[in-house]
mmCIF file of C-alpha atoms in Angstrom:
data_model
loop_
_atom_site.group_PDB
_atom_site.id
_atom_site.type_symbol
_atom_site.label_atom_id
_atom_site.label_comp_id
_atom_site.label_asym_id
_atom_site.label_seq_id
_atom_site.Cartn_x
_atom_site.Cartn_y
_atom_site.Cartn_z
ATOM 1 C CA MET X 21 20.053 18.649 -11.247
ATOM 2 C CA ALA X 22 18.817 16.609 -14.157
ATOM 3 C CA ALA X 23 21.249 14.300 -15.846
ATOM 4 C CA SER X 24 23.152 15.950 -18.652
ATOM 5 C CA GLY X 25 24.051 14.423 -21.971
ATOM 6 C CA GLU X 26 22.165 13.734 -25.121
ATOM 7 C CA PRO X 27 19.284 11.262 -24.750
ATOM 8 C CA GLY X 28 19.064 8.257 -27.017
ATOM 9 C CA ARG X 29 15.869 9.670 -28.527
ATOM 10 C CA GLN X 30 14.202 13.067 -28.678
ATOM 11 C CA TRP X 31 12.000 12.184 -25.718
ATOM 12 C CA GLN X 32 11.045 15.793 -25.053
ATOM 13 C CA GLU X 33 8.812 15.536 -28.122
ATOM 14 C CA GLU X 34 7.327 12.182 -27.145
ATOM 15 C CA VAL X 35 5.007 11.134 -24.349
ATOM 16 C CA ALA X 36 6.181 8.265 -22.164
ATOM 17 C CA ALA X 37 3.391 5.707 -21.818
ATOM 18 C CA VAL X 38 4.979 4.331 -18.647
ATOM 19 C CA VAL X 39 6.552 6.581 -16.027
ATOM 20 C CA VAL X 40 8.350 4.906 -13.140
ATOM 21 C CA VAL X 41 9.072 6.844 -9.962
ATOM 22 C CA GLY X 42 11.543 4.867 -7.921
ATOM 23 C CA SER X 43 14.954 3.501 -7.173
ATOM 24 C CA CYS X 44 18.203 2.834 -8.980
ATOM 25 C CA MET X 45 20.670 0.544 -7.218
ATOM 26 C CA THR X 46 24.099 -0.555 -8.345
ATOM 27 C CA ASP X 47 24.259 -4.287 -7.600
ATOM 28 C CA LEU X 48 27.552 -5.647 -6.252
ATOM 29 C CA VAL X 49 27.052 -9.374 -6.707
ATOM 30 C CA SER X 50 29.175 -12.236 -5.369
ATOM 31 C CA LEU X 51 28.392 -15.811 -6.419
ATOM 32 C CA THR X 52 29.344 -18.621 -4.049
ATOM 33 C CA SER X 53 28.496 -22.269 -3.463
ATOM 34 C CA ARG X 54 26.780 -21.518 -0.147
ATOM 35 C CA LEU X 55 25.885 -18.542 2.019
ATOM 36 C CA PRO X 56 28.417 -17.721 4.763
ATOM 37 C CA LYS X 57 27.638 -18.138 8.447
ATOM 38 C CA THR X 58 27.959 -15.244 10.890
ATOM 39 C CA GLY X 59 31.627 -14.285 11.233
ATOM 40 C CA GLU X 60 32.721 -16.665 8.476
ATOM 41 C CA THR X 61 34.858 -15.789 5.452
ATOM 42 C CA ILE X 62 34.402 -18.003 2.407
ATOM 43 C CA HIS X 63 35.597 -18.007 -1.196
ATOM 44 C CA GLY X 64 33.254 -17.041 -3.996
ATOM 45 C CA HIS X 65 33.685 -18.041 -7.628
ATOM 46 C CA LYS X 66 32.435 -14.953 -9.475
ATOM 47 C CA PHE X 67 31.835 -11.235 -8.921
ATOM 48 C CA PHE X 68 30.055 -8.741 -11.137
ATOM 49 C CA ILE X 69 28.489 -5.296 -11.000
ATOM 50 C CA GLY X 70 24.949 -4.932 -12.325
ATOM 51 C CA PHE X 71 22.117 -2.436 -12.574
ATOM 52 C CA GLY X 72 19.255 -3.008 -10.138
ATOM 53 C CA GLY X 73 16.732 -1.312 -7.908
ATOM 54 C CA LYS X 74 13.054 -2.149 -8.038
ATOM 55 C CA GLY X 75 12.132 1.024 -9.891
ATOM 56 C CA ALA X 76 14.782 0.755 -12.578
ATOM 57 C CA ASN X 77 14.128 -2.988 -13.026
ATOM 58 C CA GLN X 78 10.474 -2.200 -13.644
ATOM 59 C CA CYS X 79 11.272 0.595 -16.073
ATOM 60 C CA VAL X 80 13.749 -1.484 -18.080
ATOM 61 C CA GLN X 81 11.292 -4.373 -18.316
ATOM 62 C CA ALA X 82 8.538 -2.047 -19.551
ATOM 63 C CA ALA X 83 10.915 -0.640 -22.180
ATOM 64 C CA ARG X 84 11.896 -4.131 -23.325
ATOM 65 C CA LEU X 85 8.220 -4.959 -23.703
ATOM 66 C CA GLY X 86 7.969 -2.069 -26.154
ATOM 67 C CA ALA X 87 6.647 0.830 -24.076
ATOM 68 C CA LYS X 88 8.000 4.359 -24.252
ATOM 69 C CA THR X 89 9.276 4.876 -20.729
ATOM 70 C CA SER X 90 10.621 7.583 -18.455
ATOM 71 C CA MET X 91 12.506 7.084 -15.181
ATOM 72 C CA VAL X 92 12.058 9.604 -12.364
ATOM 73 C CA CYS X 93 14.871 8.888 -9.917
ATOM 74 C CA LYS X 94 17.981 10.229 -8.232
ATOM 75 C CA VAL X 95 21.534 8.890 -8.343
ATOM 76 C CA GLY X 96 24.806 10.196 -6.968
ATOM 77 C CA LYS X 97 27.196 12.384 -8.904
ATOM 78 C CA ASP X 98 29.690 9.527 -9.004
ATOM 79 C CA SER X 99 30.891 6.813 -11.355
ATOM 80 C CA PHE X 100 28.039 4.470 -10.418
ATOM 81 C CA GLY X 101 25.529 7.244 -11.129
ATOM 82 C CA ASN X 102 27.099 8.123 -14.478
ATOM 83 C CA ASP X 103 27.118 4.468 -15.498
ATOM 84 C CA TYR X 104 23.500 4.086 -14.450
ATOM 85 C CA ILE X 105 22.344 7.012 -16.572
ATOM 86 C CA GLU X 106 24.151 5.557 -19.566
ATOM 87 C CA ASN X 107 22.512 2.175 -18.946
ATOM 88 C CA LEU X 108 19.043 3.750 -18.915
ATOM 89 C CA LYS X 109 19.758 5.511 -22.205
ATOM 90 C CA GLN X 110 20.994 2.276 -23.762
ATOM 91 C CA ASN X 111 17.625 0.753 -22.842
ATOM 92 C CA ASP X 112 15.806 3.623 -24.628
ATOM 93 C CA ILE X 113 14.535 5.091 -21.360
ATOM 94 C CA SER X 114 14.123 8.849 -21.015
ATOM 95 C CA THR X 115 16.550 10.276 -18.455
ATOM 96 C CA GLU X 116 15.091 13.784 -18.581
ATOM 97 C CA PHE X 117 14.024 13.373 -14.947
ATOM 98 C CA THR X 118 16.942 11.285 -13.754
ATOM 99 C CA TYR X 119 18.601 13.579 -11.244
ATOM 100 C CA GLN X 120 22.128 13.567 -9.837
ATOM 101 C CA THR X 121 23.143 14.816 -6.405
ATOM 102 C CA GLN X 122 26.424 15.500 -4.636
ATOM 103 C CA ASP X 123 24.771 14.991 -1.245
ATOM 104 C CA ALA X 124 24.698 11.176 -1.338
ATOM 105 C CA ALA X 125 26.199 8.272 -3.235
ATOM 106 C CA THR X 126 24.288 6.224 -5.775
ATOM 107 C CA GLY X 127 22.280 3.519 -4.020
ATOM 108 C CA THR X 128 23.973 0.133 -3.775
ATOM 109 C CA ALA X 129 22.943 -3.431 -3.064
ATOM 110 C CA SER X 130 25.585 -5.872 -1.834
ATOM 111 C CA ILE X 131 24.326 -9.315 -2.831
ATOM 112 C CA ILE X 132 25.564 -12.839 -2.117
ATOM 113 C CA VAL X 133 23.940 -15.606 -4.170
ATOM 114 C CA ASN X 134 24.457 -19.347 -3.630
ATOM 115 C CA ASN X 135 24.193 -22.216 -6.121
ATOM 116 C CA GLU X 136 20.467 -22.638 -5.401
ATOM 117 C CA GLY X 137 19.708 -19.005 -6.198
ATOM 118 C CA GLN X 138 19.131 -18.077 -2.549
ATOM 119 C CA ASN X 139 20.559 -14.751 -1.500
ATOM 120 C CA ILE X 140 21.499 -12.307 1.236
ATOM 121 C CA ILE X 141 21.163 -8.606 0.393
ATOM 122 C CA ILE X 142 22.173 -5.383 2.115
ATOM 123 C CA ILE X 143 21.007 -2.166 0.470
ATOM 124 C CA VAL X 144 22.272 1.342 1.106
ATOM 125 C CA ALA X 145 19.612 3.539 -0.487
ATOM 126 C CA GLY X 146 21.808 6.636 -0.697
ATOM 127 C CA ALA X 147 20.607 9.139 -3.299
ATOM 128 C CA ASN X 148 17.297 7.302 -3.706
ATOM 129 C CA LEU X 149 16.125 8.759 -0.393
ATOM 130 C CA LEU X 150 16.780 12.290 -1.643
ATOM 131 C CA LEU X 151 14.235 12.081 -4.473
ATOM 132 C CA ASN X 152 11.611 14.561 -3.294
ATOM 133 C CA THR X 153 8.364 16.332 -4.129
ATOM 134 C CA GLU X 154 10.214 19.199 -5.798
ATOM 135 C CA ASP X 155 11.709 16.695 -8.241
ATOM 136 C CA LEU X 156 8.234 15.283 -8.852
ATOM 137 C CA ARG X 157 6.869 18.735 -9.615
ATOM 138 C CA GLU X 158 9.496 19.090 -12.348
ATOM 139 C CA ALA X 159 8.297 15.757 -13.767
ATOM 140 C CA ALA X 160 4.591 16.568 -13.285
ATOM 141 C CA LYS X 161 3.849 16.970 -16.992
ATOM 142 C CA ALA X 162 5.366 13.586 -17.846
ATOM 143 C CA ILE X 163 3.463 11.894 -15.013
ATOM 144 C CA SER X 164 0.135 13.508 -15.912
ATOM 145 C CA ARG X 165 0.421 12.518 -19.597
ATOM 146 C CA ALA X 166 1.431 8.893 -18.984
ATOM 147 C CA LYS X 167 -0.886 5.924 -19.374
ATOM 148 C CA VAL X 168 0.600 4.116 -16.364
ATOM 149 C CA MET X 169 2.651 5.330 -13.392
ATOM 150 C CA ILE X 170 4.552 2.773 -11.310
ATOM 151 C CA CYS X 171 6.170 3.279 -7.915
ATOM 152 C CA GLN X 172 7.488 1.322 -4.923
ATOM 153 C CA LEU X 173 8.981 2.005 -1.484
ATOM 154 C CA GLU X 174 12.728 2.102 -2.168
ATOM 155 C CA VAL X 175 12.368 5.884 -2.198
ATOM 156 C CA THR X 176 10.706 7.635 0.749
ATOM 157 C CA PRO X 177 7.023 6.771 1.326
ATOM 158 C CA GLU X 178 6.216 10.488 1.116
ATOM 159 C CA THR X 179 7.657 10.677 -2.396
ATOM 160 C CA SER X 180 5.819 7.564 -3.584
ATOM 161 C CA LEU X 181 2.560 8.805 -2.078
ATOM 162 C CA GLU X 182 2.932 12.158 -3.826
ATOM 163 C CA ALA X 183 3.624 10.386 -7.136
ATOM 164 C CA LEU X 184 0.496 8.255 -6.728
ATOM 165 C CA THR X 185 -1.557 11.329 -5.850
ATOM 166 C CA MET X 186 -0.320 13.238 -8.910
ATOM 167 C CA ALA X 187 -1.042 10.337 -11.245
ATOM 168 C CA HIS X 188 -4.428 9.493 -9.739
ATOM 169 C CA SER X 189 -5.632 13.106 -9.867
ATOM 170 C CA ASN X 190 -4.840 13.196 -13.593
ATOM 171 C CA GLY X 191 -6.619 9.937 -14.403
ATOM 172 C CA VAL X 192 -3.376 8.007 -14.924
ATOM 173 C CA LYS X 193 -3.517 4.302 -14.057
ATOM 174 C CA THR X 194 -1.359 3.522 -11.040
ATOM 175 C CA LEU X 195 0.569 0.367 -10.185
ATOM 176 C CA PHE X 196 2.003 0.273 -6.675
ATOM 177 C CA ASN X 197 4.516 -2.312 -5.477
ATOM 178 C CA PRO X 198 4.701 -1.929 -1.646
ATOM 179 C CA ALA X 199 8.262 -3.138 -1.301
ATOM 180 C CA PRO X 200 9.986 -3.090 1.077
ATOM 181 C CA ALA X 201 6.723 -3.539 2.963
ATOM 182 C CA ILE X 202 5.704 -1.308 5.878
ATOM 183 C CA ALA X 203 3.306 -2.787 8.444
ATOM 184 C CA ASP X 204 1.577 0.529 9.143
ATOM 185 C CA LEU X 205 1.349 1.639 5.508
ATOM 186 C CA ASP X 206 -0.554 4.902 5.064
ATOM 187 C CA PRO X 207 -4.167 3.978 4.083
ATOM 188 C CA ARG X 208 -4.015 6.418 1.170
ATOM 189 C CA PHE X 209 -1.660 4.084 -0.688
ATOM 190 C CA TYR X 210 -4.490 1.573 -1.082
ATOM 191 C CA ALA X 211 -7.079 4.068 -2.294
ATOM 192 C CA LEU X 212 -4.667 5.526 -4.849
ATOM 193 C CA SER X 213 -3.636 2.141 -6.313
ATOM 194 C CA ASP X 214 -5.399 0.860 -9.413
ATOM 195 C CA VAL X 215 -3.191 -2.223 -9.188
ATOM 196 C CA PHE X 216 -1.637 -3.177 -5.841
ATOM 197 C CA CYS X 217 0.994 -5.863 -6.458
ATOM 198 C CA CYS X 218 3.028 -7.514 -3.685
ATOM 199 C CA ASN X 219 4.605 -10.880 -2.923
ATOM 200 C CA GLU X 220 3.594 -13.297 -0.181
ATOM 201 C CA THR X 221 6.053 -11.942 2.394
ATOM 202 C CA GLU X 222 4.908 -8.390 1.824
ATOM 203 C CA ALA X 223 1.274 -9.508 2.046
ATOM 204 C CA GLU X 224 1.989 -11.064 5.450
ATOM 205 C CA ILE X 225 3.559 -7.845 6.728
ATOM 206 C CA LEU X 226 0.703 -5.711 5.426
ATOM 207 C CA THR X 227 -2.160 -7.900 6.674
ATOM 208 C CA GLY X 228 -0.740 -9.839 9.631
ATOM 209 C CA LEU X 229 -1.974 -13.069 8.007
ATOM 210 C CA THR X 230 0.142 -16.111 7.206
ATOM 211 C CA VAL X 231 0.511 -16.615 3.456
ATOM 212 C CA SER X 232 1.855 -20.073 2.634
ATOM 213 C CA SER X 233 -0.550 -21.194 -0.103
ATOM 214 C CA PRO X 234 -2.745 -19.772 -2.869
ATOM 215 C CA ALA X 235 -5.744 -20.084 -0.522
ATOM 216 C CA ASP X 236 -3.943 -18.012 2.116
ATOM 217 C CA ALA X 237 -3.022 -15.464 -0.531
ATOM 218 C CA GLY X 238 -6.668 -15.179 -1.521
ATOM 219 C CA LYS X 239 -7.632 -14.303 2.049
ATOM 220 C CA ALA X 240 -4.863 -11.712 2.311
ATOM 221 C CA ALA X 241 -5.832 -10.249 -1.053
ATOM 222 C CA GLN X 242 -9.404 -9.792 0.136
ATOM 223 C CA VAL X 243 -8.149 -7.830 3.153
ATOM 224 C CA LEU X 244 -6.089 -5.587 0.885
ATOM 225 C CA LEU X 245 -8.986 -5.130 -1.531
ATOM 226 C CA GLU X 246 -11.210 -3.962 1.316
ATOM 227 C CA ARG X 247 -8.721 -1.166 1.980
ATOM 228 C CA GLY X 248 -9.606 0.463 -1.335
ATOM 229 C CA CYS X 249 -7.408 -1.004 -4.094
ATOM 230 C CA GLN X 250 -9.052 -1.610 -7.464
ATOM 231 C CA VAL X 251 -7.017 -4.736 -8.268
ATOM 232 C CA VAL X 252 -4.848 -6.806 -5.912
ATOM 233 C CA ILE X 253 -2.193 -9.240 -7.133
ATOM 234 C CA ILE X 254 -0.139 -11.357 -4.733
ATOM 235 C CA THR X 255 2.774 -13.126 -6.380
ATOM 236 C CA LEU X 256 3.759 -16.544 -5.055
ATOM 237 C CA GLY X 257 7.006 -17.417 -6.808
ATOM 238 C CA ALA X 258 6.775 -20.903 -8.304
ATOM 239 C CA GLU X 259 3.078 -21.051 -7.339
ATOM 240 C CA GLY X 260 2.175 -18.239 -9.728
ATOM 241 C CA CYS X 261 -0.070 -15.524 -8.346
ATOM 242 C CA VAL X 262 -3.505 -14.820 -6.911
ATOM 243 C CA MET X 263 -5.565 -11.860 -8.033
ATOM 244 C CA LEU X 264 -8.949 -10.302 -7.468
ATOM 245 C CA SER X 265 -10.576 -6.947 -8.137
ATOM 246 C CA GLN X 266 -13.492 -4.774 -7.108
ATOM 247 C CA THR X 267 -15.422 -6.057 -10.135
ATOM 248 C CA GLU X 268 -14.335 -9.703 -9.627
ATOM 249 C CA PRO X 269 -13.820 -10.037 -5.846
ATOM 250 C CA VAL X 270 -13.465 -13.839 -5.807
ATOM 251 C CA PRO X 271 -9.751 -14.765 -5.605
ATOM 252 C CA LYS X 272 -8.374 -16.388 -8.746
ATOM 253 C CA HIS X 273 -5.201 -18.482 -8.697
ATOM 254 C CA ILE X 274 -3.132 -18.153 -11.865
ATOM 255 C CA PRO X 275 -0.280 -20.702 -12.046
ATOM 256 C CA THR X 276 2.965 -20.146 -13.909
ATOM 257 C CA GLU X 277 5.356 -22.452 -15.693
ATOM 258 C CA LYS X 278 8.056 -23.962 -13.506
ATOM 259 C CA VAL X 279 11.552 -22.592 -14.080
ATOM 260 C CA LYS X 280 14.935 -23.141 -12.464
ATOM 261 C CA ALA X 281 15.816 -20.318 -10.067
ATOM 262 C CA VAL X 282 19.106 -18.765 -11.170
ATOM 263 C CA ASP X 283 19.026 -15.583 -9.093
ATOM 264 C CA THR X 284 15.938 -14.508 -7.150
ATOM 265 C CA THR X 285 17.293 -10.971 -6.703
ATOM 266 C CA VAL X 286 15.860 -10.007 -10.103
ATOM 267 C CA LYS X 287 12.149 -10.088 -9.413
ATOM 268 C CA ALA X 288 10.636 -6.642 -9.709
ATOM 269 C CA ALA X 289 8.265 -6.857 -12.676
ATOM 270 C CA PRO X 290 6.653 -3.573 -13.795
ATOM 271 C CA ASP X 291 3.597 -5.240 -15.197
ATOM 272 C CA PRO X 292 2.534 -8.662 -13.883
ATOM 273 C CA LYS X 293 1.335 -9.448 -17.416
ATOM 274 C CA ALA X 294 4.999 -9.778 -18.389
ATOM 275 C CA ARG X 295 5.076 -13.036 -16.429
ATOM 276 C CA TRP X 296 1.384 -13.951 -16.377
ATOM 277 C CA PRO X 297 0.006 -12.901 -19.797
ATOM 278 C CA GLN X 298 -3.378 -14.434 -18.974
ATOM 279 C CA LEU X 299 -4.049 -11.665 -16.458
ATOM 280 C CA PRO X 300 -6.787 -9.213 -17.487
ATOM 281 C CA ALA X 301 -5.893 -5.668 -18.492
ATOM 282 C CA PHE X 302 -6.182 -2.648 -16.243
ATOM 283 C CA PRO X 303 -9.719 -1.861 -15.116
ATOM 284 C CA PRO X 304 -11.435 0.661 -17.397
#
């Protein structure tokens, strides 16, 4: 069922420019000086609970950049799920298509982060894996009227593929983040992606190529472009990103300003322009 409660705005009368179909994860974060070894118990110095999941991170970032947004997702009918719905509302995100289920718990990510920002993560997807095509059909009007639809792979691939198909068939621009990456990704994902955005590790899994430099990323991006994407962006952490498109097929390296890594678990940007504003807009 859809989440109950009064939305922060009368979203039913407004069209969301950005619709995200994807995951919500409750982050259970422990901070420690170093990562534990196998079988070792160590003391941490701080614990907190946060709101994560690639899909929700992307939706919140789009909302903070000023877009009207809607989140199509599924959480458990539990305290984590209730808190998550409230968090989305507080970020002015429509929860009209945020569903709750009694058949699984809200997805969780247990995260350990050391002083250098390195981390170990275990996710239990839970309710995220129960988001299905029937839910998407209920959200079809919102998806078809959006300007951009974003999805990833923290829900089932079948659900993400259906979301891309619905958006693409209605002329909605699509941004696909193939994470977690699948080596034998269905070829239709490429053809349905206006913007295909992955990091270097995901690019390696998808192409079988080593990606350890911007030049390597350019080669991997060309392989992905040949599979039918309109625009390919490979993010490289501190090295910035590499992009190319069907209209500009020569790889272009776009550096970024150096920053101190505080926690690399928060890295799912909905629009690469949020971090690299010099990127061109969506293809016409």
